Amino acid sequence: MVFLMYPSSVQGLIEKVPARLNVAIMLFMSCFVAYMVRVNMSVNILAMVEPESKNGTEADLPDYGPRYEWNAHDQGLILGAYFWGYLTTSLFGGALSEWFGGRYVIFWSFIFAAFFTFLSPLLASYSFWYLFGIRYLIGFVGGVMYPAMHNLVSRWAPKEEKGKFVATLLGGNFGTVITWAVVGVIIETLGWIWAFYIPAIFILVIAVLWLYLVADRPDKHPRISEKEKELIATSLGDTVSTEKQIVPFFKILTSIPFLALLFLHYGNLWGLFFLLTASPKYMSEVLNFKLSHAGFLSALPHLARVFFGLGFAEFGDYLRRNNIVSVTTIRKSFTIFSHIIPACFLIGMGFVDDPYVSVALMTLSLGFNGASTQTSLQNSQDLAPNFAGTLYGIINFTGTTTGFITPLLVAYFTQYENTYEQWRKIFYVGAGFYIITAIIFMIFGTANIQSWNEIETKKEKDSEDTRV
């Protein structure tokens, strides 16, 4: 068994930690891994291509490994390939976890992601389209992860700790920070091929830990105390059922509060994915930072998002725990921090050309977006805890389209000139999505649990059949 791989002292320490804390830590690490394989290509591709100098001749480039003749459009396709695959499976990742449990859904996602990442350098040497295909497959197996994580949060997080649990999903931003900071160094010391191999090995280590520390529900965890199990059950009450039932897709898709959440999340992911896929290019080619510095500086906004997100999560939980304002008021008012203020900083970036001021504004923009731990990242838990994974899968399915639209948008605006003026237009588009979607949610959004969350148990069905 997996636990035999750990020394008894380590195993004893693990068992003393509350089970839900172990689950929260592993959710954080899962997001870390999910983003590591998602964003490493944003830096790797800078070392894999043969860019041209301004006079049209090939620049004098350091030897980081083989280079390929991929134009701006090709690079946009490569960066977007992950999101095409991710889009394919995110829609039903929640339903899979609600039927089979999030534990194994995420575990197998880890295994396949590691395998495909390891194959990436080999396939890139054969064909551009082979690399496109393997990036698509990495996204395909990764699409189930976040809906499955929301399924686990709905079953493990007491209501009073929901914000902090959702904040663990910002592990992806921390994964971005570490990946972009480390990948540049790996490329400059070992070559870009190892920027694929090392993450693949790391994923396998996390997969083993995940299988040992995580269970689908508290009552299935082998090392949880009765006191902790009762605490979680009492807090959740009857809002989460252990019964399995077909997802009420029609009711969900015709629900005004859900559609408001869908719009809000779309705006959230537009800003996030734009910075994930495009900021290394902006840092390196427009602000003229060297590759390792571009990776590090591009990571700063994501580090800010982690710390801001944890702060907003704790503040929102405090307001809820002490009944200072309603949960709906928390969700709507925090969109000012998660969407409106980030939009203002993006607009500000269009008016400055100082590299370090640009980095500061970008950092503050994504930092304040950390308040999404109290808005778009948590609202699916409010509306329908029984189907939180499915709800998040649907909004993620829609929002993920921004992952391949934004690289193509950047390629469109910068195909002839890669200047501040062209990037200003890109920043304005992102700000517009932030503001419009926030306004829609402020008008139509809510945190009230919806009637279609209820699941009819087998006993209730039998009783109804008897009466008939």
mmCIF file of C-alpha atoms in Angstrom, residues 46-255:
data_model
loop_
_atom_site.group_PDB
_atom_site.id
_atom_site.type_symbol
_atom_site.label_atom_id
_atom_site.label_comp_id
_atom_site.label_asym_id
_atom_site.label_seq_id
_atom_site.Cartn_x
_atom_site.Cartn_y
_atom_site.Cartn_z
ATOM 1 C CA LEU A 46 10.482 31.561 -26.120
ATOM 2 C CA ALA A 47 13.509 29.227 -26.141
ATOM 3 C CA MET A 48 12.057 26.847 -28.728
ATOM 4 C CA VAL A 49 11.442 29.292 -31.588
ATOM 5 C CA GLU A 50 13.686 31.206 -33.967
ATOM 6 C CA PRO A 51 12.590 34.836 -33.571
ATOM 7 C CA GLU A 52 13.685 37.403 -36.116
ATOM 8 C CA SER A 53 15.430 40.655 -35.319
ATOM 9 C CA LYS A 54 13.890 43.972 -36.262
ATOM 10 C CA ASN A 55 15.849 44.152 -39.549
ATOM 11 C CA GLY A 56 14.410 40.805 -40.643
ATOM 12 C CA THR A 57 17.491 38.645 -40.032
ATOM 13 C CA GLU A 58 17.811 35.952 -37.396
ATOM 14 C CA ALA A 59 19.004 37.268 -34.070
ATOM 15 C CA ASP A 60 22.125 35.923 -32.340
ATOM 16 C CA LEU A 61 20.506 33.472 -29.943
ATOM 17 C CA PRO A 62 21.875 31.443 -27.035
ATOM 18 C CA ASP A 63 21.901 27.666 -27.399
ATOM 19 C CA TYR A 64 19.065 26.364 -25.217
ATOM 20 C CA GLY A 65 18.350 23.419 -27.523
ATOM 21 C CA PRO A 66 16.750 22.918 -30.942
ATOM 22 C CA ARG A 67 14.822 25.874 -32.339
ATOM 23 C CA TYR A 68 11.856 25.743 -34.678
ATOM 24 C CA GLU A 69 10.526 28.149 -37.302
ATOM 25 C CA TRP A 70 7.131 28.918 -35.799
ATOM 26 C CA ASN A 71 5.603 32.305 -36.594
ATOM 27 C CA ALA A 72 3.396 34.339 -34.233
ATOM 28 C CA HIS A 73 0.259 32.525 -35.406
ATOM 29 C CA ASP A 74 1.868 29.103 -34.851
ATOM 30 C CA GLN A 75 2.952 30.122 -31.363
ATOM 31 C CA GLY A 76 -0.575 31.284 -30.598
ATOM 32 C CA LEU A 77 -1.893 27.880 -31.667
ATOM 33 C CA ILE A 78 0.618 26.061 -29.464
ATOM 34 C CA LEU A 79 -0.238 28.200 -26.435
ATOM 35 C CA GLY A 80 -3.942 27.735 -27.075
ATOM 36 C CA ALA A 81 -3.791 23.967 -27.676
ATOM 37 C CA TYR A 82 -3.907 23.171 -23.964
ATOM 38 C CA PHE A 83 -7.115 25.153 -23.601
ATOM 39 C CA TRP A 84 -8.816 23.394 -26.506
ATOM 40 C CA GLY A 85 -8.230 20.087 -24.720
ATOM 41 C CA TYR A 86 -9.129 21.551 -21.345
ATOM 42 C CA LEU A 87 -12.371 22.869 -22.785
ATOM 43 C CA THR A 88 -13.328 19.400 -24.046
ATOM 44 C CA THR A 89 -13.397 17.707 -20.641
ATOM 45 C CA SER A 90 -14.074 20.493 -18.145
ATOM 46 C CA LEU A 91 -17.769 20.316 -18.968
ATOM 47 C CA PHE A 92 -18.224 16.829 -17.539
ATOM 48 C CA GLY A 93 -15.390 16.737 -14.984
ATOM 49 C CA GLY A 94 -17.847 17.641 -12.218
ATOM 50 C CA ALA A 95 -20.325 14.945 -13.219
ATOM 51 C CA LEU A 96 -17.516 12.367 -13.274
ATOM 52 C CA SER A 97 -16.451 13.286 -9.747
ATOM 53 C CA GLU A 98 -20.049 13.293 -8.492
ATOM 54 C CA TRP A 99 -20.475 9.729 -9.740
ATOM 55 C CA PHE A 100 -17.018 8.205 -9.255
ATOM 56 C CA GLY A 101 -15.420 10.500 -6.662
ATOM 57 C CA GLY A 102 -12.933 13.311 -7.112
ATOM 58 C CA ARG A 103 -10.021 11.370 -5.631
ATOM 59 C CA TYR A 104 -9.439 8.991 -8.529
ATOM 60 C CA VAL A 105 -10.516 11.471 -11.201
ATOM 61 C CA ILE A 106 -7.689 13.787 -10.139
ATOM 62 C CA PHE A 107 -5.171 10.967 -9.575
ATOM 63 C CA TRP A 108 -5.484 9.649 -13.128
ATOM 64 C CA SER A 109 -5.320 13.192 -14.441
ATOM 65 C CA PHE A 110 -1.922 13.486 -12.727
ATOM 66 C CA ILE A 111 -0.619 10.249 -14.243
ATOM 67 C CA PHE A 112 -1.573 11.058 -17.813
ATOM 68 C CA ALA A 113 -0.381 14.681 -17.531
ATOM 69 C CA ALA A 114 3.062 13.485 -16.397
ATOM 70 C CA PHE A 115 3.296 10.995 -19.268
ATOM 71 C CA PHE A 116 2.248 13.493 -21.941
ATOM 72 C CA THR A 117 4.540 16.219 -20.575
ATOM 73 C CA PHE A 118 7.478 13.824 -20.713
ATOM 74 C CA LEU A 119 6.735 13.062 -24.375
ATOM 75 C CA SER A 120 6.495 16.727 -25.430
ATOM 76 C CA PRO A 121 10.163 17.366 -26.434
ATOM 77 C CA LEU A 122 10.292 14.219 -28.551
ATOM 78 C CA LEU A 123 7.085 15.036 -30.396
ATOM 79 C CA ALA A 124 8.146 18.653 -30.956
ATOM 80 C CA SER A 125 11.204 17.349 -32.821
ATOM 81 C CA TYR A 126 8.958 15.479 -35.250
ATOM 82 C CA SER A 127 6.284 18.032 -36.057
ATOM 83 C CA PHE A 128 4.605 21.237 -34.981
ATOM 84 C CA TRP A 129 1.267 19.421 -35.095
ATOM 85 C CA TYR A 130 2.530 16.567 -32.926
ATOM 86 C CA LEU A 131 3.377 19.108 -30.236
ATOM 87 C CA PHE A 132 -0.007 20.776 -30.743
ATOM 88 C CA GLY A 133 -1.641 17.362 -30.276
ATOM 89 C CA ILE A 134 0.216 16.490 -27.090
ATOM 90 C CA ARG A 135 -0.552 19.914 -25.615
ATOM 91 C CA TYR A 136 -4.198 19.282 -26.475
ATOM 92 C CA LEU A 137 -4.045 15.944 -24.614
ATOM 93 C CA ILE A 138 -2.438 17.550 -21.548
ATOM 94 C CA GLY A 139 -5.335 19.992 -21.488
ATOM 95 C CA PHE A 140 -7.785 17.136 -22.101
ATOM 96 C CA VAL A 141 -6.733 15.245 -18.964
ATOM 97 C CA GLY A 142 -6.429 18.509 -17.004
ATOM 98 C CA GLY A 143 -9.955 19.703 -17.768
ATOM 99 C CA VAL A 144 -11.510 17.409 -15.168
ATOM 100 C CA MET A 145 -9.376 18.653 -12.292
ATOM 101 C CA TYR A 146 -10.986 21.899 -11.178
ATOM 102 C CA PRO A 147 -14.588 20.616 -11.311
ATOM 103 C CA ALA A 148 -13.438 17.574 -9.308
ATOM 104 C CA MET A 149 -11.742 19.861 -6.773
ATOM 105 C CA HIS A 150 -14.944 21.854 -6.334
ATOM 106 C CA ASN A 151 -16.751 18.573 -5.730
ATOM 107 C CA LEU A 152 -14.273 17.776 -2.945
ATOM 108 C CA VAL A 153 -14.557 21.281 -1.459
ATOM 109 C CA SER A 154 -18.354 20.938 -1.272
ATOM 110 C CA ARG A 155 -17.931 17.754 0.799
ATOM 111 C CA TRP A 156 -14.962 18.687 2.974
ATOM 112 C CA ALA A 157 -15.266 22.408 3.754
ATOM 113 C CA PRO A 158 -17.418 23.559 6.692
ATOM 114 C CA LYS A 159 -19.437 26.633 5.691
ATOM 115 C CA GLU A 160 -17.422 28.809 8.053
ATOM 116 C CA GLU A 161 -14.183 27.777 6.305
ATOM 117 C CA LYS A 162 -15.453 27.740 2.730
ATOM 118 C CA GLY A 163 -13.521 30.846 1.665
ATOM 119 C CA LYS A 164 -10.208 29.479 2.912
ATOM 120 C CA PHE A 165 -10.856 26.138 1.205
ATOM 121 C CA VAL A 166 -11.651 27.857 -2.075
ATOM 122 C CA ALA A 167 -8.494 29.940 -1.622
ATOM 123 C CA THR A 168 -6.460 26.716 -1.817
ATOM 124 C CA LEU A 169 -7.467 26.659 -5.482
ATOM 125 C CA LEU A 170 -5.121 29.633 -5.903
ATOM 126 C CA GLY A 171 -2.361 27.065 -5.688
ATOM 127 C CA GLY A 172 -2.416 27.381 -9.452
ATOM 128 C CA ASN A 173 -1.142 30.928 -9.195
ATOM 129 C CA PHE A 174 1.629 29.800 -6.871
ATOM 130 C CA GLY A 175 2.413 27.064 -9.393
ATOM 131 C CA THR A 176 2.685 29.785 -12.017
ATOM 132 C CA VAL A 177 5.052 31.789 -9.807
ATOM 133 C CA ILE A 178 7.378 28.853 -9.180
ATOM 134 C CA THR A 179 7.166 27.498 -12.717
ATOM 135 C CA TRP A 180 7.955 30.760 -14.470
ATOM 136 C CA ALA A 181 10.715 31.602 -11.995
ATOM 137 C CA VAL A 182 12.319 28.148 -12.184
ATOM 138 C CA VAL A 183 11.716 27.264 -15.840
ATOM 139 C CA GLY A 184 13.743 30.219 -17.064
ATOM 140 C CA VAL A 185 16.662 29.081 -14.900
ATOM 141 C CA ILE A 186 16.291 25.458 -16.044
ATOM 142 C CA ILE A 187 16.301 26.543 -19.677
ATOM 143 C CA GLU A 188 19.395 28.726 -19.257
ATOM 144 C CA THR A 189 21.318 26.017 -17.371
ATOM 145 C CA LEU A 190 20.072 22.664 -18.734
ATOM 146 C CA GLY A 191 18.141 23.554 -21.882
ATOM 147 C CA TRP A 192 14.419 23.710 -22.634
ATOM 148 C CA ILE A 193 14.028 19.917 -22.885
ATOM 149 C CA TRP A 194 14.526 19.602 -19.116
ATOM 150 C CA ALA A 195 11.834 22.217 -18.575
ATOM 151 C CA PHE A 196 9.469 19.411 -19.588
ATOM 152 C CA TYR A 197 11.172 16.441 -17.891
ATOM 153 C CA ILE A 198 11.533 17.945 -14.402
ATOM 154 C CA PRO A 199 7.833 18.969 -14.094
ATOM 155 C CA ALA A 200 6.795 15.478 -15.272
ATOM 156 C CA ILE A 201 8.764 13.841 -12.448
ATOM 157 C CA PHE A 202 7.343 16.287 -9.895
ATOM 158 C CA ILE A 203 3.769 15.449 -10.969
ATOM 159 C CA LEU A 204 4.321 11.753 -10.220
ATOM 160 C CA VAL A 205 5.509 12.565 -6.686
ATOM 161 C CA ILE A 206 2.382 14.650 -6.019
ATOM 162 C CA ALA A 207 0.172 11.875 -7.437
ATOM 163 C CA VAL A 208 1.459 9.407 -4.826
ATOM 164 C CA LEU A 209 0.871 11.888 -1.979
ATOM 165 C CA TRP A 210 -2.609 12.656 -3.295
ATOM 166 C CA LEU A 211 -3.672 9.014 -3.262
ATOM 167 C CA TYR A 212 -2.557 8.610 0.344
ATOM 168 C CA LEU A 213 -3.925 11.832 1.868
ATOM 169 C CA VAL A 214 -7.260 12.404 0.105
ATOM 170 C CA ALA A 215 -10.647 10.674 0.293
ATOM 171 C CA ASP A 216 -13.866 11.509 -1.553
ATOM 172 C CA ARG A 217 -15.784 12.343 1.646
ATOM 173 C CA PRO A 218 -15.007 12.630 5.368
ATOM 174 C CA ASP A 219 -16.834 9.374 6.117
ATOM 175 C CA LYS A 220 -14.516 7.563 3.673
ATOM 176 C CA HIS A 221 -11.259 8.915 5.100
ATOM 177 C CA PRO A 222 -9.337 6.209 7.048
ATOM 178 C CA ARG A 223 -7.579 8.612 9.434
ATOM 179 C CA ILE A 224 -10.195 11.238 10.288
ATOM 180 C CA SER A 225 -11.294 11.654 13.909
ATOM 181 C CA GLU A 226 -14.936 11.282 14.900
ATOM 182 C CA LYS A 227 -14.880 14.832 16.255
ATOM 183 C CA GLU A 228 -13.742 16.290 12.939
ATOM 184 C CA LYS A 229 -16.179 14.140 10.993
ATOM 185 C CA GLU A 230 -19.044 15.385 13.166
ATOM 186 C CA LEU A 231 -17.908 19.017 12.859
ATOM 187 C CA ILE A 232 -18.027 18.859 9.053
ATOM 188 C CA ALA A 233 -21.347 16.972 8.981
ATOM 189 C CA THR A 234 -22.992 19.430 11.391
ATOM 190 C CA SER A 235 -21.826 22.454 9.434
ATOM 191 C CA LEU A 236 -22.959 21.121 6.050
ATOM 192 C CA GLY A 237 -26.265 19.793 7.369
ATOM 193 C CA ASP A 238 -28.478 18.392 4.628
ATOM 194 C CA THR A 239 -27.185 20.649 1.842
ATOM 195 C CA VAL A 240 -24.866 17.921 0.518
ATOM 196 C CA SER A 241 -26.169 14.445 -0.221
ATOM 197 C CA THR A 242 -24.323 11.149 -0.669
ATOM 198 C CA GLU A 243 -26.983 10.007 -3.151
ATOM 199 C CA LYS A 244 -26.165 9.945 -6.867
ATOM 200 C CA GLN A 245 -28.553 11.480 -9.352
ATOM 201 C CA ILE A 246 -28.600 12.744 -12.918
ATOM 202 C CA VAL A 247 -27.577 16.411 -13.087
ATOM 203 C CA PRO A 248 -30.552 18.749 -13.789
ATOM 204 C CA PHE A 249 -28.825 20.447 -16.712
ATOM 205 C CA PHE A 250 -31.965 22.143 -18.049
ATOM 206 C CA LYS A 251 -32.742 23.765 -14.696
ATOM 207 C CA ILE A 252 -29.125 24.833 -14.284
ATOM 208 C CA LEU A 253 -28.812 26.363 -17.755
ATOM 209 C CA THR A 254 -32.092 28.272 -17.381
ATOM 210 C CA SER A 255 -31.233 29.604 -13.909
#
